[in-house]
GROMACS .gro file of C-alpha atoms in nm:
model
  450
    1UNK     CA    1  -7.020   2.965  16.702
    2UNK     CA    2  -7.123   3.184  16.944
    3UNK     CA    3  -7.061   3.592  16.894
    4UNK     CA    4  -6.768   3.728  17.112
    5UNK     CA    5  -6.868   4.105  17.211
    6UNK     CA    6  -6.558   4.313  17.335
    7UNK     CA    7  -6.593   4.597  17.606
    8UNK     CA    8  -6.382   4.898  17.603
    9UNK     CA    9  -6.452   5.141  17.826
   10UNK     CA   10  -6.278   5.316  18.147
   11UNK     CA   11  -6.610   5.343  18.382
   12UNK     CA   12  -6.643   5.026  18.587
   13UNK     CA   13  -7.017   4.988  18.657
   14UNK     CA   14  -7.076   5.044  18.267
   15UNK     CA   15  -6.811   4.773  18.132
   16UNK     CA   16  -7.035   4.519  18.464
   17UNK     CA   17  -7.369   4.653  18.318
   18UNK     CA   18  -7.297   4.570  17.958
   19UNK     CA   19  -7.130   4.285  18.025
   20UNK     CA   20  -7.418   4.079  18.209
   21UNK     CA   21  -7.669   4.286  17.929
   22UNK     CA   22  -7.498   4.086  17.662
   23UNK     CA   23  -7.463   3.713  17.858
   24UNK     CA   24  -7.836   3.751  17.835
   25UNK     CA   25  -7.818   3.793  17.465
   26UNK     CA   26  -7.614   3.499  17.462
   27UNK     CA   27  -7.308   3.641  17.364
   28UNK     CA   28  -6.963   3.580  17.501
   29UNK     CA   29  -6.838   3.877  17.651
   30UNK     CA   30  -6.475   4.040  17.757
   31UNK     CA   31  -6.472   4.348  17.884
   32UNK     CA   32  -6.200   4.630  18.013
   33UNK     CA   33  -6.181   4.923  18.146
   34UNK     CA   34  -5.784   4.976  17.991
   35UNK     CA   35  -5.765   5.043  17.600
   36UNK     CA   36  -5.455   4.922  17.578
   37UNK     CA   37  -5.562   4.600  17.721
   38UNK     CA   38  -5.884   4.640  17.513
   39UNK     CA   39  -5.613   4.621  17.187
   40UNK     CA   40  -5.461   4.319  17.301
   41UNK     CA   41  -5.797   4.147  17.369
   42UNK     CA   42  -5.840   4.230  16.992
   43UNK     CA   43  -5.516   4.081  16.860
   44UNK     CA   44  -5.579   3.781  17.088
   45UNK     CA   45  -5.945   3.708  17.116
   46UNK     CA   46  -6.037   3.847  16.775
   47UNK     CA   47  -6.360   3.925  16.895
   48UNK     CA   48  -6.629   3.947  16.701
   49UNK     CA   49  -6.759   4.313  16.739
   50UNK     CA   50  -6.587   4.605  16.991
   51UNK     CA   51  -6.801   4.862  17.211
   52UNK     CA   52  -6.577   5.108  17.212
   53UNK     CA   53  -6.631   5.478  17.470
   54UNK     CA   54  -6.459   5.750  17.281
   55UNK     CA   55  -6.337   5.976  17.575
   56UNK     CA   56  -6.072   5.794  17.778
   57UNK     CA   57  -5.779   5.851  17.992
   58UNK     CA   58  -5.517   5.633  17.889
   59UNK     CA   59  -5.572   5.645  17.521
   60UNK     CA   60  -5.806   5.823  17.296
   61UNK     CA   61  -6.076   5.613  17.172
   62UNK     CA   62  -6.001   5.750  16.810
   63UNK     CA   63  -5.641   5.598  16.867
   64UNK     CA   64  -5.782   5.272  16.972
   65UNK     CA   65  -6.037   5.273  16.704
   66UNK     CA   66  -5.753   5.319  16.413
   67UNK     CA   67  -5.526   5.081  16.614
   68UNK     CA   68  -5.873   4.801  16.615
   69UNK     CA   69  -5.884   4.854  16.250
   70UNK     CA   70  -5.530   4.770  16.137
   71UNK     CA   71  -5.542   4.433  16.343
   72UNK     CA   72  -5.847   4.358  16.170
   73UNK     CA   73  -5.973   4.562  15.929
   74UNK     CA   74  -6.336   4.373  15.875
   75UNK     CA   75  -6.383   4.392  16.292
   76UNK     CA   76  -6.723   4.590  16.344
   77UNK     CA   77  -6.700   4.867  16.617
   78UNK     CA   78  -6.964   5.062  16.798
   79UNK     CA   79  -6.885   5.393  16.933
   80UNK     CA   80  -7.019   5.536  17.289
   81UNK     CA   81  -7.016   5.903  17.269
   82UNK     CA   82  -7.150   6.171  17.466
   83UNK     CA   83  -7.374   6.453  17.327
   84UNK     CA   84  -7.162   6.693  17.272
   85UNK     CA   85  -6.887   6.443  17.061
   86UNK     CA   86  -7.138   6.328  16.794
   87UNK     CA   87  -6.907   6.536  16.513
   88UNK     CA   88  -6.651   6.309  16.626
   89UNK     CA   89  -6.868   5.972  16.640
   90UNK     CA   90  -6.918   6.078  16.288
   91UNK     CA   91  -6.572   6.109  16.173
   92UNK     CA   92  -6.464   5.812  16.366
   93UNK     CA   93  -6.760   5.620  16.109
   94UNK     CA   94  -6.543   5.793  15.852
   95UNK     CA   95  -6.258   5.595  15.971
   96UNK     CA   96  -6.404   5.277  15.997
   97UNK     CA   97  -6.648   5.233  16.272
   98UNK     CA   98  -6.980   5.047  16.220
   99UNK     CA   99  -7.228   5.285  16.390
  100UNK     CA  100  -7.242   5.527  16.693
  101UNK     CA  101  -7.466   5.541  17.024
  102UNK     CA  102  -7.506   5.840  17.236
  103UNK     CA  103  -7.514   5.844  17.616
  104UNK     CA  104  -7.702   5.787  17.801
  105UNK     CA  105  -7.828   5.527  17.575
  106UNK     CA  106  -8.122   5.269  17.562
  107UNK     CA  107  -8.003   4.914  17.614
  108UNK     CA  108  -8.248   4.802  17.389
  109UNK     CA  109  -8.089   5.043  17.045
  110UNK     CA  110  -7.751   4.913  17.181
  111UNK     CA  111  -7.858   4.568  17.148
  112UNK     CA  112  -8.064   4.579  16.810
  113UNK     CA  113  -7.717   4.750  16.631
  114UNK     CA  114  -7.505   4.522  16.762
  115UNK     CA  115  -7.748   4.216  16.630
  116UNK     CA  116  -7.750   4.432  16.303
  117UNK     CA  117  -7.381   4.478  16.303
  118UNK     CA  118  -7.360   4.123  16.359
  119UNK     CA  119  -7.569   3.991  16.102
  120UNK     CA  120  -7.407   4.213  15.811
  121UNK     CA  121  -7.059   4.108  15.901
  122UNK     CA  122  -7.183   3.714  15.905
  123UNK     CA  123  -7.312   3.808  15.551
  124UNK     CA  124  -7.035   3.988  15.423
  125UNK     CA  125  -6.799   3.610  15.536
  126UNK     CA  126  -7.037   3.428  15.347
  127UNK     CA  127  -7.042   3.605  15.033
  128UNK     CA  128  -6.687   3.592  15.046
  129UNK     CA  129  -6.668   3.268  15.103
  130UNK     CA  130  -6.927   3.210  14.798
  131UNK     CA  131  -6.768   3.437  14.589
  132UNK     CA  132  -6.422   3.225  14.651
  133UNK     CA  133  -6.630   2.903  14.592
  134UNK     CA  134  -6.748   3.068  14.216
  135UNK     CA  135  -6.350   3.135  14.186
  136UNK     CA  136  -6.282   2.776  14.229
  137UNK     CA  137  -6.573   2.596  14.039
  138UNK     CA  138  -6.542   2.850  13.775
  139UNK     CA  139  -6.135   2.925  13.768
  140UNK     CA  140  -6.080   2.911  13.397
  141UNK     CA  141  -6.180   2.817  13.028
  142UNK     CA  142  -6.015   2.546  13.034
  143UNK     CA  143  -5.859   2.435  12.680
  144UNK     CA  144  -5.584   2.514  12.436
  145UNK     CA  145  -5.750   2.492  12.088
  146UNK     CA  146  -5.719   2.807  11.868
  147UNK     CA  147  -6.107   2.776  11.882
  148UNK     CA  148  -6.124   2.814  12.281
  149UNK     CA  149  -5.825   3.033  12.287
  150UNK     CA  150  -6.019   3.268  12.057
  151UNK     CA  151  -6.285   3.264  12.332
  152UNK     CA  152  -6.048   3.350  12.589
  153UNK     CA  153  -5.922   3.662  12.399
  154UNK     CA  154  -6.300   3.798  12.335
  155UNK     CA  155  -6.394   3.736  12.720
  156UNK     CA  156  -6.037   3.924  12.763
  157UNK     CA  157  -6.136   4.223  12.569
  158UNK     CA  158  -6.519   4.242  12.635
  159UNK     CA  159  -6.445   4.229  13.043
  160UNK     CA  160  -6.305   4.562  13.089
  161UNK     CA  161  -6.619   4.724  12.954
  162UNK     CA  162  -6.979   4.759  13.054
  163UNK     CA  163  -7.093   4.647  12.731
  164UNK     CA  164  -7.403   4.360  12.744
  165UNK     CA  165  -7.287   4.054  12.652
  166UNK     CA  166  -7.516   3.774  12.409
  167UNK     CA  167  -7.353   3.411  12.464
  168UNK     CA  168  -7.450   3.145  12.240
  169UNK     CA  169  -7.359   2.755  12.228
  170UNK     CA  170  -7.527   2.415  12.256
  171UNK     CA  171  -7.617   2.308  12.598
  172UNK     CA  172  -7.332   2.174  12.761
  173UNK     CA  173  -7.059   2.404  12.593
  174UNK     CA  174  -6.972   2.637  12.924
  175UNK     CA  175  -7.174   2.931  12.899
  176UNK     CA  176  -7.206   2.979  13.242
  177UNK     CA  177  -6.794   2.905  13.327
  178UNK     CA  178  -6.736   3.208  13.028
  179UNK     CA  179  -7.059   3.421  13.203
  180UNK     CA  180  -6.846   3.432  13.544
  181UNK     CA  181  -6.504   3.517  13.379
  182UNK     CA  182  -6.639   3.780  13.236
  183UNK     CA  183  -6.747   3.920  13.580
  184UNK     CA  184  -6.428   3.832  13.747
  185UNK     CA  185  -6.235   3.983  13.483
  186UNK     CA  186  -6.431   4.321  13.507
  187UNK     CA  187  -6.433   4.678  13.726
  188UNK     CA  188  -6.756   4.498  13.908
  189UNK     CA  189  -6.571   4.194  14.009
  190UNK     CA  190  -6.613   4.252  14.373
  191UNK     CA  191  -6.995   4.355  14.345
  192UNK     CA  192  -7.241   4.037  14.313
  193UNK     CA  193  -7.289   3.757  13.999
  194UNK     CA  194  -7.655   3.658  14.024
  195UNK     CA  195  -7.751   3.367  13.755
  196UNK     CA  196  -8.091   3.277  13.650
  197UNK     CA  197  -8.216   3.019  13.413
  198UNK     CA  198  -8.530   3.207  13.233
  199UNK     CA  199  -8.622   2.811  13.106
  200UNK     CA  200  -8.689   2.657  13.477
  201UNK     CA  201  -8.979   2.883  13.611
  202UNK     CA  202  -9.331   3.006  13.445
  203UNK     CA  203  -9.386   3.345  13.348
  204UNK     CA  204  -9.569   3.472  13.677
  205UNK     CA  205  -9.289   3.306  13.894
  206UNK     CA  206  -9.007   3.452  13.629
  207UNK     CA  207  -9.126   3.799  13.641
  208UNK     CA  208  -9.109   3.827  14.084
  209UNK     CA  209  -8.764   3.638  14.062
  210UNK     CA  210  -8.620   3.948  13.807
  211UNK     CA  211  -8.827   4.188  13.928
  212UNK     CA  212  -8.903   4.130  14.291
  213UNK     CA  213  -9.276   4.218  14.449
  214UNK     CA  214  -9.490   4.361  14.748
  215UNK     CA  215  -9.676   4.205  14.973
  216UNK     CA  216  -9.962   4.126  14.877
  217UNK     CA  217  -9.884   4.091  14.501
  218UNK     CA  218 -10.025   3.800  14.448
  219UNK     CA  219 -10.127   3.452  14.681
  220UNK     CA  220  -9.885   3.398  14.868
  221UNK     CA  221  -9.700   3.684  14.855
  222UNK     CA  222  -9.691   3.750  15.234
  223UNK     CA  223  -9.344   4.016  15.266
  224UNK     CA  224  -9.194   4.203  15.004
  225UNK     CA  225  -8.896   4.045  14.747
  226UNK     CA  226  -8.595   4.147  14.629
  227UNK     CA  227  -8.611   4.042  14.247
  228UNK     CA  228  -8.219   3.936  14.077
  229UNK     CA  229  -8.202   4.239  13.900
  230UNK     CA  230  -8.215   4.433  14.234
  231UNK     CA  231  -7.961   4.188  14.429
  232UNK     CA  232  -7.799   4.216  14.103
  233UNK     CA  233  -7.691   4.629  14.177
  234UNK     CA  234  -7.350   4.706  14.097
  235UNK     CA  235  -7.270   4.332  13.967
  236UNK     CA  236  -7.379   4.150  13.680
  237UNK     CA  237  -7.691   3.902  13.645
  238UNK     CA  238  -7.661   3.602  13.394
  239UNK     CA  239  -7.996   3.571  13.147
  240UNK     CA  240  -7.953   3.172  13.092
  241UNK     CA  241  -8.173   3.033  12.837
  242UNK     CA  242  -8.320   3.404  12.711
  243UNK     CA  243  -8.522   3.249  12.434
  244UNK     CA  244  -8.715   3.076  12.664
  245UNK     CA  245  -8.888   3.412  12.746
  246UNK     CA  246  -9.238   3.449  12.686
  247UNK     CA  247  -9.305   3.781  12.433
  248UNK     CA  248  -9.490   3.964  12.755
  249UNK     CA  249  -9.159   3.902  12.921
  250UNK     CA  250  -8.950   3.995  12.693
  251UNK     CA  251  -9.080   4.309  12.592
  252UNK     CA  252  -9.057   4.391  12.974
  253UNK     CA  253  -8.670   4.244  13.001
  254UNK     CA  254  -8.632   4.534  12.693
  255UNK     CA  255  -8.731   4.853  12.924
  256UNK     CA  256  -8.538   4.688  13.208
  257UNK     CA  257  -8.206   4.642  13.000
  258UNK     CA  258  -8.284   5.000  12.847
  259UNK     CA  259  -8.348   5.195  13.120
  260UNK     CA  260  -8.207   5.036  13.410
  261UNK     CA  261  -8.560   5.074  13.607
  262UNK     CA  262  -8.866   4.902  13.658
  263UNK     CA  263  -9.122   4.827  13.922
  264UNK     CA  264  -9.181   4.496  14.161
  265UNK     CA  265  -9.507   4.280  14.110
  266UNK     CA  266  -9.739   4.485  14.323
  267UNK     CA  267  -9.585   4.770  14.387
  268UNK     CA  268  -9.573   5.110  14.236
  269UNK     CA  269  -9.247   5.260  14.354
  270UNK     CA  270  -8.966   5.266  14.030
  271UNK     CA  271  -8.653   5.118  14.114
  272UNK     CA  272  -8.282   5.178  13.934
  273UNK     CA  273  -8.028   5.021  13.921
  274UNK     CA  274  -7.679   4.953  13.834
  275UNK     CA  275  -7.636   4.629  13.674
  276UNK     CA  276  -7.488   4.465  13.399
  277UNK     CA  277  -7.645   4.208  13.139
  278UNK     CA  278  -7.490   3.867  12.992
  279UNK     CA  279  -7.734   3.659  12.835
  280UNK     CA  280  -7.715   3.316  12.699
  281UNK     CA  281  -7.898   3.069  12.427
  282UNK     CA  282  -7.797   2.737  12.307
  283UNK     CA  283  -8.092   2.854  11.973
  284UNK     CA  284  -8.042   3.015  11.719
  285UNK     CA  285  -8.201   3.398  11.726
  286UNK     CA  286  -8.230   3.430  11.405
  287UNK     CA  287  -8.458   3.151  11.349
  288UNK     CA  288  -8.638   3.239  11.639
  289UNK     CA  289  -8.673   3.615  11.541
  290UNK     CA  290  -8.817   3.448  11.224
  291UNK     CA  291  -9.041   3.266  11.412
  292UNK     CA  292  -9.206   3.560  11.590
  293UNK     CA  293  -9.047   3.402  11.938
  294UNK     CA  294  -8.869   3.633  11.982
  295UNK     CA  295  -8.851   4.017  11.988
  296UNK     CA  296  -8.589   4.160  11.724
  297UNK     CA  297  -8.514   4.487  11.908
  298UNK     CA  298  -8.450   4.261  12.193
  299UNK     CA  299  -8.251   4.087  12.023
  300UNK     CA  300  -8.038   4.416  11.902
  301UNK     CA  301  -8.017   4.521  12.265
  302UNK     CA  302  -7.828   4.240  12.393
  303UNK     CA  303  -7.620   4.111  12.139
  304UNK     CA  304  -7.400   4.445  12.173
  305UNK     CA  305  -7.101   4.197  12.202
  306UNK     CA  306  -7.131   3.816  12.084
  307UNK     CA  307  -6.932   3.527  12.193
  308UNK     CA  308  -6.999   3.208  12.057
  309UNK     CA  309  -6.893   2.855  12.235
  310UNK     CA  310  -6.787   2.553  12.007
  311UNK     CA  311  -6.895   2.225  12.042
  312UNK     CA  312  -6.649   2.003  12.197
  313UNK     CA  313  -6.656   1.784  11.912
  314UNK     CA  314  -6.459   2.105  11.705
  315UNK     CA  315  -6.216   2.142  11.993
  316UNK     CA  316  -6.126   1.737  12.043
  317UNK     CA  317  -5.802   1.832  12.116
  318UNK     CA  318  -5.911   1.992  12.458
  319UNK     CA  319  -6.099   1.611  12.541
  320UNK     CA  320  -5.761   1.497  12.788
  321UNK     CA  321  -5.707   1.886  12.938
  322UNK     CA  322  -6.086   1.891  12.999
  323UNK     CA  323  -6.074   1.530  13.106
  324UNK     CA  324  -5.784   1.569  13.353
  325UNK     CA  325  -5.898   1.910  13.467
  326UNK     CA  326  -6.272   1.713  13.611
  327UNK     CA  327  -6.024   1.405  13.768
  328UNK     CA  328  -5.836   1.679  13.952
  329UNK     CA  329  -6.164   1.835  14.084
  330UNK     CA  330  -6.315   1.454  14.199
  331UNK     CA  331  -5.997   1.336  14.313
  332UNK     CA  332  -6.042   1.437  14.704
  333UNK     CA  333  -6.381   1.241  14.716
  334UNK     CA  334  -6.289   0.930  14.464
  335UNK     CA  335  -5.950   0.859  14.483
  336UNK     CA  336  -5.891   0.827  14.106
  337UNK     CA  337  -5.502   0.945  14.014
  338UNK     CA  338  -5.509   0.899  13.623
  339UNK     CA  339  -5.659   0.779  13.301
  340UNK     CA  340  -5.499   0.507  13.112
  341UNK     CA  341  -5.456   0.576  12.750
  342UNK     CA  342  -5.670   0.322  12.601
  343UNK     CA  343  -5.934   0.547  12.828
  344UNK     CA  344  -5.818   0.848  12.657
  345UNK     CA  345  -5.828   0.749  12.307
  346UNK     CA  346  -6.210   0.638  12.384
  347UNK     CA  347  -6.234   0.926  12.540
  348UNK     CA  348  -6.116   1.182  12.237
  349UNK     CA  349  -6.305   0.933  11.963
  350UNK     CA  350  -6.635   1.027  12.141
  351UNK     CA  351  -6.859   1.294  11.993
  352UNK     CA  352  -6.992   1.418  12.277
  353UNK     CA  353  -7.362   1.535  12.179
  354UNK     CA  354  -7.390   1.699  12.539
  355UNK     CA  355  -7.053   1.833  12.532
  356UNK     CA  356  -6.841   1.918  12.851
  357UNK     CA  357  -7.147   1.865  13.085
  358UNK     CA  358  -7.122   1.518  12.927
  359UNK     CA  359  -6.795   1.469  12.919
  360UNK     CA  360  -6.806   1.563  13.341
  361UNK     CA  361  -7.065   1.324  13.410
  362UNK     CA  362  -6.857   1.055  13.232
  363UNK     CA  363  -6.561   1.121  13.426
  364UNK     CA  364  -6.756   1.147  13.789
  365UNK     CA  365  -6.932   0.807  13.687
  366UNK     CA  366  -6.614   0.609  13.582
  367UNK     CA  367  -6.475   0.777  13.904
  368UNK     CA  368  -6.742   0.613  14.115
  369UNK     CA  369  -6.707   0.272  13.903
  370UNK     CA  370  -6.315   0.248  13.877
  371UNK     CA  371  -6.195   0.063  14.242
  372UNK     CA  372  -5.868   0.129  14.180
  373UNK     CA  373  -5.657   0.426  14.058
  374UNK     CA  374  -5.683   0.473  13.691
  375UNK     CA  375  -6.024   0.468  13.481
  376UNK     CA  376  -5.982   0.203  13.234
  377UNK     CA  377  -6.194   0.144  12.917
  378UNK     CA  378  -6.478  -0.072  13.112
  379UNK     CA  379  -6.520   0.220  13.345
  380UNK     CA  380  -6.649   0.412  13.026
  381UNK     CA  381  -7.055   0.421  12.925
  382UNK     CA  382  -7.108   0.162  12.695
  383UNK     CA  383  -7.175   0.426  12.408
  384UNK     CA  384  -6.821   0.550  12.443
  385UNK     CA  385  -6.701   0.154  12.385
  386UNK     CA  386  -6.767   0.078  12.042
  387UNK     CA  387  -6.844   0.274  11.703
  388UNK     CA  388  -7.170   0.201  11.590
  389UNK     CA  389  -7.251  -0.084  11.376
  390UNK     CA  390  -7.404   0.169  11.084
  391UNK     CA  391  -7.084   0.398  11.079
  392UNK     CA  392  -6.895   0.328  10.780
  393UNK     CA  393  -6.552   0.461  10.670
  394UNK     CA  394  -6.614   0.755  10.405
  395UNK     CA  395  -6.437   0.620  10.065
  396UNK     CA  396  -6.362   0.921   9.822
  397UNK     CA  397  -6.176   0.810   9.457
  398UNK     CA  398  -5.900   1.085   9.496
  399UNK     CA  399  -5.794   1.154   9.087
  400UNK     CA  400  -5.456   1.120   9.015
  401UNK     CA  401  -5.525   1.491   8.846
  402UNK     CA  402  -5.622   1.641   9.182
  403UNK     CA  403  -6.011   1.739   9.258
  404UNK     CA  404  -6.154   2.120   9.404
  405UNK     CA  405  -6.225   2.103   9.774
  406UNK     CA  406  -6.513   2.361   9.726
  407UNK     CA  407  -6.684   2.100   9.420
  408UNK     CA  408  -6.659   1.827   9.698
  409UNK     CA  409  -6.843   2.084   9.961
  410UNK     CA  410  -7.074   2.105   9.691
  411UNK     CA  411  -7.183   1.752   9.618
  412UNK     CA  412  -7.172   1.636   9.992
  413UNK     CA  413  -7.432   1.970  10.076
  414UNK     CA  414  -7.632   1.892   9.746
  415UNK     CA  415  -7.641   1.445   9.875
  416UNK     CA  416  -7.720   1.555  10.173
  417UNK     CA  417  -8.002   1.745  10.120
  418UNK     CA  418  -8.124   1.505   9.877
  419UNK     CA  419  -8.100   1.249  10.151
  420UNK     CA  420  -8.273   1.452  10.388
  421UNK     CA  421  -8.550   1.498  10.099
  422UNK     CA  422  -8.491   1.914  10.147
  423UNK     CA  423  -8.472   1.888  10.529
  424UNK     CA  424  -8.222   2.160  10.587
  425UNK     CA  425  -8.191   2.027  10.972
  426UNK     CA  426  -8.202   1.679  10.887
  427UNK     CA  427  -7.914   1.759  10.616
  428UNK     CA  428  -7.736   1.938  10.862
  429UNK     CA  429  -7.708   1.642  11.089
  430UNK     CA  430  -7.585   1.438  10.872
  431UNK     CA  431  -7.279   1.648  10.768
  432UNK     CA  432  -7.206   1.715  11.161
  433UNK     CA  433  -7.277   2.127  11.108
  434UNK     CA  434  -7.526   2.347  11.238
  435UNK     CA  435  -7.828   2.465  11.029
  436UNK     CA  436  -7.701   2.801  11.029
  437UNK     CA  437  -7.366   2.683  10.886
  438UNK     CA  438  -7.533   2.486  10.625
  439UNK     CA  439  -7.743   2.729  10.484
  440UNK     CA  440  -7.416   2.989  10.483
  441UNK     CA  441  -7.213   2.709  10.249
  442UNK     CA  442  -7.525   2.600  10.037
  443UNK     CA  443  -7.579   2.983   9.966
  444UNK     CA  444  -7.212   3.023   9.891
  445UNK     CA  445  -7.214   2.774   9.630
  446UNK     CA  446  -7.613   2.837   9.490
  447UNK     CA  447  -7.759   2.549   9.611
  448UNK     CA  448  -8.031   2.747   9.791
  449UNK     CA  449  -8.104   3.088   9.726
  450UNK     CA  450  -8.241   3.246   9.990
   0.00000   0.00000   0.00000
């Protein structure tokens, strides 16, 4: 759409001089020589940006300026002034107005603020707009098990601070979704939510995309870059995947999360910002701090507050909410009204190894399949159709005498890891817990040690 540029200002030959200066830019252009008409151009047109002379007849331009501004408070306005009103230029940018130019002026200033003015407003609409698209694809944690509610309560609490935030959870599990509430639940809500995944680029490419670099950095490096953590200023950037850091990297994420400061690739000049950290892992830290993968006072720097995201095999009773919240959001593009119950039960039986990513793709693909208006059971994968053939029903000779939940515990940690020939992973499979969770109980009870 083509910029409309409004002219306010009482000499004639100016308003006809601007006027055919800006067709040539391209611009539509209304122009008039009355402010009062000028305000109802505004209210009318809604022009895109206002030239506005301070010193006129009719009305003052201040007037018209405050007027401009409470028809459309966004509107960009440049101020004509004379030399000897640049105190009141300046408080009129005090008000509101986008920039100033004193007469007599050069046509070619006039025209690069206006493109300027231009260009940050058209950036300012589209961040909106993306920042009400996040809204919408990340609304809410959707779910009412005590295990997701518990979530809720933590993001609830954690939000209002400026406290780093360590979020951990298999792939799949919403780490991102819980990542944005936490910024749209916060003081820095308005400023910007820049997400990287640390796991998708190599350590040359990862350090310019945090860090930014010069020209010249490196080949191919041919203008300087804004790294996330600098877009990130006054806002919050998402660390997806942190484990995934090389040590180099890491130990350079450390001084950045320390001391809010570092330097791009290239350059020498220190930087500081204002930003604030949530990372993410579906690993576990511990191992990996074990391992020597990753650095331990790392480690103690972000995980100033921890929130950990079940599976959504421990929260089946979120399976239709989730399921009917993903219908909802394909239903303008597929059509689909409902799931039948015979669906649903599928649906809820399902273990869901890549949890609610899974569970979306399954509901977008029986969308696509389903040619009328309710996914039915052969809409489903054929892995969510029937158990499989080696799953057998778990028979346990209950005592008439009664029998110690912790002694059964026991035995099924101390079969399984005989099954698993000491393979605390393995072992862990088979009872449907994670590693860490295992080794917690088998310590509990003796089993293993240390």
């Amino acid at each position: 759409m083509v910029p409309t540029i409004l002219i306010i200002d009482d000499e004639q030959h100016l308003c006809w001089a601007l006027e055919r200066a800006m067709q040539q830019e391209g611009y539509h252009v209304l122009s008039t020589t009355s402010p009062l008409k000028g305000l109802e151009l505004i209210r009318e047109e809604q022009p895109s940006l206002v030239i506005l002379d301070l010193k006129m007849p009719e009305m003052d331009g201040m007037d018209v300026l405050r007027k401009a501004r409470e028809m459309q408070p966004k509107i960009p306005v440049v101020i004509l002034t004379a030399h000897g009103t640049i105190e009141t230029a300046i408080e009129a940018m005090k008000i509101g107005a986008a920039d100033y130019i004193t007469k007599p002026f050069d046509l070619d200033e006039l025209k690069m603020v206006i493109k300027q003015n231009l260009v940050i407003t058209q950036l300012a609409t589209e961040v909106s707009f993306l920042r009400s698209e996040l809204t919408k694809r990340y609304s809410k944690l959707v779910g009412k098990s005590p295990a997701i509610q518990e979530v809720v309560k933590l993001i609830e609490r954690v939000a209002a601070s400026d406290a780093t935030v360590l979020i951990t959870g298999e792939s799949g599990t919403g780490k991102e979704v819980a990542a944005v509430a936490i910024h749209q639940n916060s003081p820095r809500r308005d400023g910007p939510f820049i997400a990287i995944n640390c796991a998708a680029l190599p350590e040359h490419l990862l350090e310019s995309e945090l860090f930014g670099h010069e020209k010249g950095a490196f080949t191919g490096a041919t203008a300087r870059k804004l790294g996330r953590f600098e877009l990130a200023d006054r806002g919050t950037i998402f660390l997806d995947e942190i484990t995934e850091m090389s040590l180099s990297m890491q130990a350079k994420l450390l001084r950045v999360v320390q001391e809010m400061s570092f330097e791009r690739v290239g350059g020498t000049e220190t930087i500081h910002v204002d930003v604030r950290v949530i990372a993410a892992t579906n690993r576990n830290l511990t191992e990996a701090i074990e391992k020597g993968i990753f650095r331990e006072d790392l480690y103690y720097r972000l995980n100033v507050f921890q929130i950990h995201l079940p599976p959504l095999r421990e929260r089946k009773e979120d399976i239709p909410l989730l399921a009917n919240h993903f219908l909802e959001k394909f239903r303008p593009k597929y059509l689909v009204n409902k799931i039948s119950p015979a669906a649903m039960e599928l649906l809820c039986s399902y273990h869901w190894p890549g949890n609610i990513r899974e569970l979306q793709n399954v509901i977008e693909r029986a969308a696509i399949i389903c040619q009328g208006n309710e996914i039915l059971p052969e809409h489903l994968p054929k892995e969510l159709l029937h158990t499989p053939q080696n799953e057998k029903e778990l028979v346990i000779n209950f005592p008439d005498e009664g029998i110690s939940l912790e002694q059964v515990e026991k035995e099924l940690i101390i079969k399984a890891l005989q099954k698993s020939g000491g393979n605390q992973t393995r072992a862990a499979q088979l009872l449907g817990i994670t590693r860490s969770a295992l080794l917690y109980r088998a310590q509990k009870y003796g089993i293993i040690t240390s």
